[in-house]
XYZ file of C-alpha atoms in Angstrom:
448
model
C 29.235 9.889 7.604
C 29.738 10.676 4.122
C 32.924 10.833 1.950
C 32.454 14.676 1.133
C 31.110 17.328 2.978
C 28.279 18.377 0.286
C 27.362 16.626 -3.152
C 24.302 18.003 -5.550
C 21.695 16.122 -6.603
C 18.353 15.967 -9.437
C 15.187 15.132 -7.312
C 12.925 13.389 -10.362
C 9.043 12.979 -9.367
C 9.918 14.661 -6.576
C 6.512 14.601 -5.005
C 6.423 16.205 -1.491
C 10.528 15.401 -1.031
C 11.255 12.734 0.777
C 15.189 12.251 -0.854
C 15.229 15.904 -0.916
C 14.774 15.636 2.930
C 17.066 12.597 2.605
C 20.092 13.951 0.734
C 19.376 17.339 2.968
C 20.538 15.210 6.505
C 23.487 14.215 4.357
C 24.574 17.572 3.411
C 23.585 17.083 -0.379
C 22.090 20.488 -2.542
C 19.136 19.879 -4.898
C 20.092 21.320 -7.593
C 17.175 20.046 -10.034
C 13.758 19.385 -9.186
C 10.541 17.934 -11.671
C 7.557 16.900 -10.201
C 3.787 17.096 -12.049
C 1.605 17.737 -9.601
C 1.244 21.548 -9.276
C 0.158 21.366 -5.922
C 3.184 19.552 -4.929
C 5.532 22.051 -6.566
C 4.060 24.479 -4.955
C 4.419 22.854 -1.148
C 8.280 22.112 -2.763
C 8.842 25.445 -2.950
C 7.460 26.472 0.458
C 9.046 24.248 2.123
C 12.783 23.902 0.521
C 12.978 27.459 -1.958
C 13.036 25.714 -4.956
C 11.007 25.939 -8.202
C 9.998 22.740 -9.897
C 10.591 22.021 -13.083
C 6.724 20.489 -14.123
C 6.645 17.246 -16.796
C 10.009 16.008 -16.871
C 8.744 15.028 -20.590
C 8.729 18.389 -21.380
C 12.595 19.448 -20.022
C 14.873 20.799 -22.116
C 17.366 18.246 -20.539
C 20.699 20.060 -21.991
C 20.064 23.289 -21.145
C 17.719 22.851 -18.065
C 19.235 20.417 -16.099
C 22.441 21.057 -14.842
C 25.668 19.480 -16.437
C 27.807 18.235 -13.655
C 26.074 16.992 -10.199
C 26.451 13.791 -7.879
C 23.206 11.656 -7.664
C 20.561 10.827 -9.428
C 17.431 10.375 -7.244
C 13.856 8.743 -8.506
C 11.160 6.988 -6.901
C 9.649 6.761 -10.789
C 5.588 6.338 -11.313
C 4.948 3.049 -9.597
C 1.232 2.233 -10.681
C 2.424 0.829 -14.511
C 3.805 -2.438 -12.030
C 2.303 -2.179 -9.145
C 0.241 -5.227 -8.044
C -2.515 -3.175 -6.720
C -2.519 -1.525 -11.015
C -2.991 -2.726 -14.028
C 0.577 -4.393 -13.923
C 1.202 -2.629 -17.625
C 4.750 -1.848 -17.474
C 6.299 -0.541 -20.218
C 3.006 -0.513 -22.036
C 1.311 1.560 -19.692
C -1.541 3.330 -21.250
C -0.341 7.301 -19.320
C 2.682 6.789 -20.464
C 4.214 6.389 -16.538
C 6.461 3.078 -17.470
C 8.084 4.894 -20.599
C 9.172 7.249 -17.638
C 12.218 5.120 -17.010
C 13.684 5.463 -20.431
C 13.656 9.598 -19.320
C 15.877 8.530 -16.586
C 17.736 6.727 -18.778
C 18.040 9.393 -21.109
C 19.062 12.149 -18.241
C 21.596 9.468 -17.240
C 22.922 9.251 -20.936
C 23.992 12.928 -21.019
C 24.655 13.911 -17.698
C 26.334 10.959 -16.088
C 26.429 11.343 -12.731
C 28.701 9.270 -9.988
C 25.548 7.899 -8.286
C 22.237 6.994 -9.105
C 19.823 5.938 -6.146
C 15.936 4.981 -7.480
C 12.464 3.259 -5.665
C 9.918 1.563 -7.011
C 7.016 -1.099 -5.588
C 8.511 -4.966 -5.277
C 6.291 -6.324 -7.798
C 8.998 -4.345 -10.424
C 11.400 -7.128 -9.629
C 8.865 -10.124 -10.932
C 6.587 -8.230 -13.601
C 6.489 -10.185 -16.547
C 7.578 -12.974 -15.559
C 11.382 -10.131 -14.666
C 11.472 -9.377 -18.005
C 10.885 -5.386 -17.359
C 13.371 -5.386 -14.663
C 16.126 -7.753 -16.892
C 15.517 -4.487 -19.091
C 16.096 -1.951 -16.398
C 19.444 -3.627 -15.046
C 20.817 -4.183 -19.053
C 19.617 -0.809 -19.712
C 21.913 0.720 -16.702
C 24.588 -1.413 -16.520
C 25.171 -0.079 -19.841
C 27.324 2.478 -17.599
C 26.612 2.246 -14.193
C 27.628 -0.793 -11.495
C 24.468 -1.748 -9.980
C 22.596 -3.205 -7.043
C 19.573 -3.922 -5.663
C 17.454 -4.712 -2.601
C 14.066 -4.668 -1.362
C 13.741 -2.731 2.080
C 10.728 -1.829 4.316
C 11.057 0.730 7.308
C 9.790 -1.882 9.419
C 13.563 -3.356 9.291
C 14.851 -0.470 11.363
C 12.190 -0.127 13.835
C 10.259 2.403 12.124
C 6.722 1.103 12.608
C 5.276 1.080 8.831
C 5.151 -1.981 6.675
C 6.103 -0.846 3.062
C 8.773 -3.156 1.234
C 10.014 -1.282 -2.016
C 12.801 -2.101 -4.141
C 15.538 0.470 -3.992
C 18.484 0.629 -6.765
C 22.296 1.940 -6.718
C 24.443 2.818 -9.346
C 27.710 4.249 -8.941
C 29.562 4.788 -12.908
C 32.166 1.998 -13.747
C 34.975 3.831 -14.711
C 34.738 5.202 -11.307
C 35.187 1.519 -9.936
C 31.774 0.891 -9.374
C 29.606 -0.754 -6.180
C 32.990 -2.669 -5.203
C 32.813 -2.100 -1.180
C 29.097 -1.069 -1.228
C 26.935 -3.163 1.078
C 22.812 -1.963 1.805
C 22.473 -0.912 5.579
C 22.204 -3.868 7.836
C 18.559 -4.315 8.955
C 16.546 -6.418 11.246
C 12.738 -8.210 9.461
C 11.772 -9.027 12.655
C 12.813 -5.834 14.538
C 10.661 -4.647 17.387
C 7.910 -1.899 16.332
C 5.590 -0.221 18.214
C 2.760 2.226 16.619
C 2.233 4.380 19.468
C 5.823 5.734 18.986
C 4.014 8.198 16.149
C 0.723 8.816 18.352
C 0.208 11.919 19.405
C -2.990 12.082 21.462
C -3.434 15.682 21.828
C -3.300 16.298 18.108
C -6.529 17.919 16.891
C -6.082 17.928 13.340
C -7.870 14.155 12.821
C -10.762 12.741 10.810
C -13.220 11.410 13.158
C -15.211 7.932 13.027
C -18.789 7.678 12.159
C -20.952 6.618 14.178
C -22.140 4.233 11.394
C -18.742 3.134 11.499
C -18.220 2.390 15.736
C -21.840 0.494 14.976
C -20.088 -1.506 12.037
C -16.862 -2.721 14.363
C -19.264 -3.383 17.529
C -21.080 -5.676 15.524
C -17.675 -7.357 14.732
C -16.814 -7.401 18.240
C -19.952 -9.491 19.123
C -19.356 -11.979 16.800
C -15.412 -12.401 18.102
C -17.132 -12.291 21.375
C -19.677 -14.906 20.867
C -16.533 -17.085 19.335
C -14.757 -16.360 22.194
C -17.841 -17.531 24.915
C -17.992 -20.791 22.628
C -14.400 -21.467 22.412
C -14.194 -21.066 19.000
C -10.820 -20.075 17.054
C -11.364 -16.675 14.996
C -10.343 -18.116 11.074
C -7.445 -17.688 9.979
C -8.653 -16.721 6.545
C -10.806 -13.944 5.669
C -14.592 -13.927 6.865
C -16.669 -13.381 3.934
C -20.145 -13.664 5.974
C -22.390 -13.171 2.765
C -21.061 -16.432 2.481
C -22.453 -17.975 4.771
C -26.053 -20.003 4.080
C -25.104 -19.212 -0.051
C -25.068 -22.530 -2.287
C -24.849 -21.279 -5.969
C -22.026 -23.228 -7.857
C -18.447 -21.681 -8.019
C -15.964 -24.238 -8.672
C -16.315 -24.598 -12.301
C -17.326 -21.412 -14.407
C -18.258 -18.771 -12.037
C -21.500 -17.736 -12.068
C -21.419 -14.735 -14.368
C -20.974 -17.228 -17.432
C -23.441 -19.608 -15.613
C -26.577 -20.720 -18.006
C -29.798 -18.963 -15.742
C -30.749 -22.393 -14.969
C -27.919 -23.174 -13.641
C -28.386 -20.231 -11.065
C -32.222 -19.737 -10.639
C -33.009 -21.578 -7.260
C -29.703 -21.417 -6.090
C -29.094 -19.822 -2.622
C -27.085 -16.264 -2.631
C -25.567 -14.052 0.083
C -26.964 -15.179 3.657
C -28.468 -17.811 1.459
C -30.534 -15.552 0.058
C -33.080 -17.492 -2.570
C -31.689 -16.494 -6.165
C -34.841 -15.083 -7.854
C -36.118 -13.083 -10.328
C -37.187 -12.097 -14.059
C -32.973 -11.909 -15.892
C -29.892 -13.568 -15.545
C -28.529 -9.526 -14.164
C -31.649 -10.062 -11.097
C -30.151 -13.718 -10.461
C -26.324 -12.062 -10.304
C -27.413 -9.225 -7.880
C -28.141 -11.822 -5.724
C -24.785 -13.202 -5.191
C -21.863 -11.934 -2.933
C -20.402 -8.815 -4.640
C -17.305 -11.180 -5.510
C -19.319 -13.235 -7.158
C -20.815 -10.995 -9.631
C -17.943 -10.616 -11.331
C -17.025 -10.970 -15.345
C -13.498 -10.740 -14.300
C -11.740 -14.744 -14.284
C -9.103 -16.460 -14.995
C -9.067 -18.707 -18.164
C -12.146 -20.928 -19.238
C -13.961 -18.494 -17.186
C -12.728 -19.902 -13.435
C -12.882 -17.900 -10.374
C -8.752 -17.647 -8.951
C -7.873 -20.880 -6.853
C -7.443 -17.909 -3.716
C -11.332 -16.903 -4.335
C -12.569 -20.334 -4.166
C -10.408 -21.358 -1.154
C -11.832 -18.888 0.861
C -15.544 -19.363 0.007
C -15.187 -22.967 0.593
C -13.626 -22.278 4.237
C -16.334 -19.597 4.680
C -19.150 -22.575 3.615
C -17.491 -24.890 5.843
C -16.754 -22.575 9.010
C -20.948 -21.770 8.800
C -22.067 -25.149 8.322
C -20.202 -26.575 11.383
C -21.259 -22.999 13.755
C -24.439 -22.487 11.809
C -26.844 -22.267 15.169
C -24.247 -20.240 16.864
C -23.926 -17.588 13.731
C -27.683 -17.447 12.771
C -28.912 -15.174 15.925
C -25.792 -12.727 15.640
C -26.032 -12.146 11.544
C -29.123 -10.029 11.513
C -26.197 -7.553 13.007
C -24.665 -7.290 9.699
C -27.540 -6.933 7.695
C -28.556 -4.317 8.721
C -29.261 -1.103 5.815
C -25.673 0.860 5.400
C -23.679 -1.728 6.410
C -21.579 -1.930 3.437
C -20.150 -5.213 1.687
C -16.656 -4.749 2.417
C -17.780 -4.138 5.686
C -19.646 -7.608 5.961
C -15.841 -9.326 5.808
C -13.263 -9.569 8.205
C -9.653 -10.310 7.878
C -7.873 -10.637 11.630
C -4.344 -10.553 11.078
C -3.327 -11.505 14.927
C -2.960 -14.962 14.829
C 0.547 -15.182 14.962
C 0.313 -14.422 18.807
C -1.829 -16.867 20.681
C -1.585 -14.616 23.797
C -3.368 -12.052 21.768
C -7.206 -10.629 22.849
C -9.593 -11.410 20.988
C -10.563 -7.311 21.180
C -11.071 -4.821 18.038
C -10.489 -1.908 20.433
C -6.753 -1.817 21.127
C -5.832 -3.265 17.514
C -4.816 -0.948 14.365
C -8.036 -0.902 11.843
C -8.403 -1.063 8.123
C -11.358 -0.453 6.131
C -10.511 -2.018 2.550
C -12.233 -2.969 -0.880
C -11.198 -6.618 0.682
C -12.797 -6.261 4.532
C -12.130 -4.801 7.571
C -8.754 -6.084 8.315
C -7.800 -6.273 12.358
C -3.629 -6.200 13.269
C -1.571 -5.672 15.995
C -0.568 -2.030 17.332
C 2.865 -2.872 15.784
C 3.385 -1.467 12.976
C 1.292 0.767 10.582
C -0.113 -0.802 6.825
C 1.446 0.590 4.110
C -0.020 4.414 3.317
C -2.787 4.562 0.771
C -3.907 7.099 -1.477
C -7.376 6.672 -0.450
C -9.857 8.573 2.872
C -11.457 5.544 3.562
C -8.175 3.260 4.335
C -6.647 5.550 6.815
C -5.552 3.582 9.688
C -7.953 3.824 12.141
C -6.598 3.753 16.510
C -9.728 2.933 18.497
C -7.915 3.438 21.332
C -6.842 7.004 21.133
C -8.233 9.235 23.333
C -8.295 12.373 22.180
C -8.174 15.938 23.472
C -11.980 16.718 22.258
C -13.569 13.563 24.102
C -13.625 11.453 20.553
C -13.085 7.622 21.082
C -11.031 6.193 18.391
C -9.910 7.921 15.536
C -7.977 8.320 12.086
C -4.345 8.734 11.860
C -3.440 12.604 11.399
C -1.008 14.301 8.704
C 1.446 14.572 11.502
C 1.236 11.050 12.059
C 1.139 9.892 8.947
C 4.800 12.098 8.519
C 6.500 10.718 11.125
C 5.978 7.639 9.613
C 6.928 8.500 6.487
C 10.621 10.241 8.433
C 8.764 13.866 7.102
C 8.438 15.348 11.213
C 10.605 18.565 9.909
C 8.659 19.352 7.156
C 6.970 22.907 7.846
C 4.509 22.684 5.143
C 1.659 20.107 4.125
C -0.755 19.159 1.752
C -3.995 21.177 2.718
C -6.487 18.257 3.430
C -6.169 14.908 4.857
C -6.754 13.229 1.745
C -4.446 15.301 -0.387
C -1.777 14.949 2.686
C -1.798 10.782 2.545
C -1.484 10.461 -1.083
C 0.806 12.521 -1.029
C 2.638 10.312 1.875
C 1.647 7.045 0.615
C 3.344 8.338 -2.564
C 6.655 8.885 -1.368
C 9.932 6.987 0.569
C 10.837 6.941 3.527
C 13.379 9.470 4.361
C 15.775 7.463 6.465
C 15.412 4.287 5.106
C 16.795 6.396 1.746
C 19.150 8.004 4.099
C 20.846 5.184 5.314
C 20.579 3.542 2.130
C 22.676 7.122 0.249
C 25.042 7.165 3.270
C 26.167 3.875 2.326
C 26.533 4.420 -1.171
C 28.408 7.443 -0.964
C 30.530 6.337 1.454
C 31.672 4.362 -1.781
C 35.843 4.201 -1.767
């Protein structure tokens, strides 16, 4: 337990209240909370009975935030530092990167004993390490700080979600001399079925089209198995099969028309038309882009995947061609014509989709073992699918539910969730994991 029965904390960028739940379990009392989104402020009040302040930039720090509190908690906006975003950091065009300075201002004026911050792991490497250098140098003027990158699945919580956690204690009170992050095991065993409730009736149903696409790819896996062909460990980009457009020099977008005309694009389609725009439309969508690296080249990873897919097709063309029409039918989205088999680590895994976690992503249909969920994302199209779950309504297969997402984030004690599945996953996707934060905070508060 902690060294005190009760302590006080403030909850910045509070969201759905992950920090609040963790601190409450340790005996903490929230004395101030701030959240930009009105719907989440309303939920915070319904769940915790606390009126959240709005935009932190409009808060009167001197008068609205109590002078004395024990800990500042903040999962400050991660988009400016995330690999999934523009990575603008402190120069984010929406000023989200500048919110660290607001946290720092509060720390300087109120000097709580402890700080507990959370962000994406890319924060540490952003701008070649310069962003984190600034953060650590500024915090270290008052606090002794430490950091670690931790995922819930290190504690057998079935979710892969690495985050950087930064803890600190005032130097004048002794700093972090005896602090240790909680022990964990990066290879801990996980089972996604631990959070699945087959009786939950509040779920998104799998569309017939979605099932059809999965069946087509299952047929592909069956063909490979029947012919003793290993499932590729690289992402399968079927649109590349039959293509011979040039990609290793400058990207097609920057090539002359004569270099494109007469080549073969997606699924071996002849590049044709009356303009360069027409020619580009004949290529796989990922090859049409003008977003490239220096000298207008594709990044090395993209060139590698193209090369691997062309070699795979050339080797097994006679086997693949009779099947290929199945994923060329109308309604087959570009991203559904790509498959990522993330199950190659275990040779005993059967080439079956129906007992795996499925996620429809922009990069393709991702298939992984039913161990732990990918990190929750902010779009409903990427909610994990459990094809093996037979529901009480008679459906075979469905998306993860709101309650299951709450279990992943160890928020099952919440009485009120966002109204829709889309809103709920946005909230849970932005939240901290309650159990991970609780474990860290307990170690922090125990520092002597």
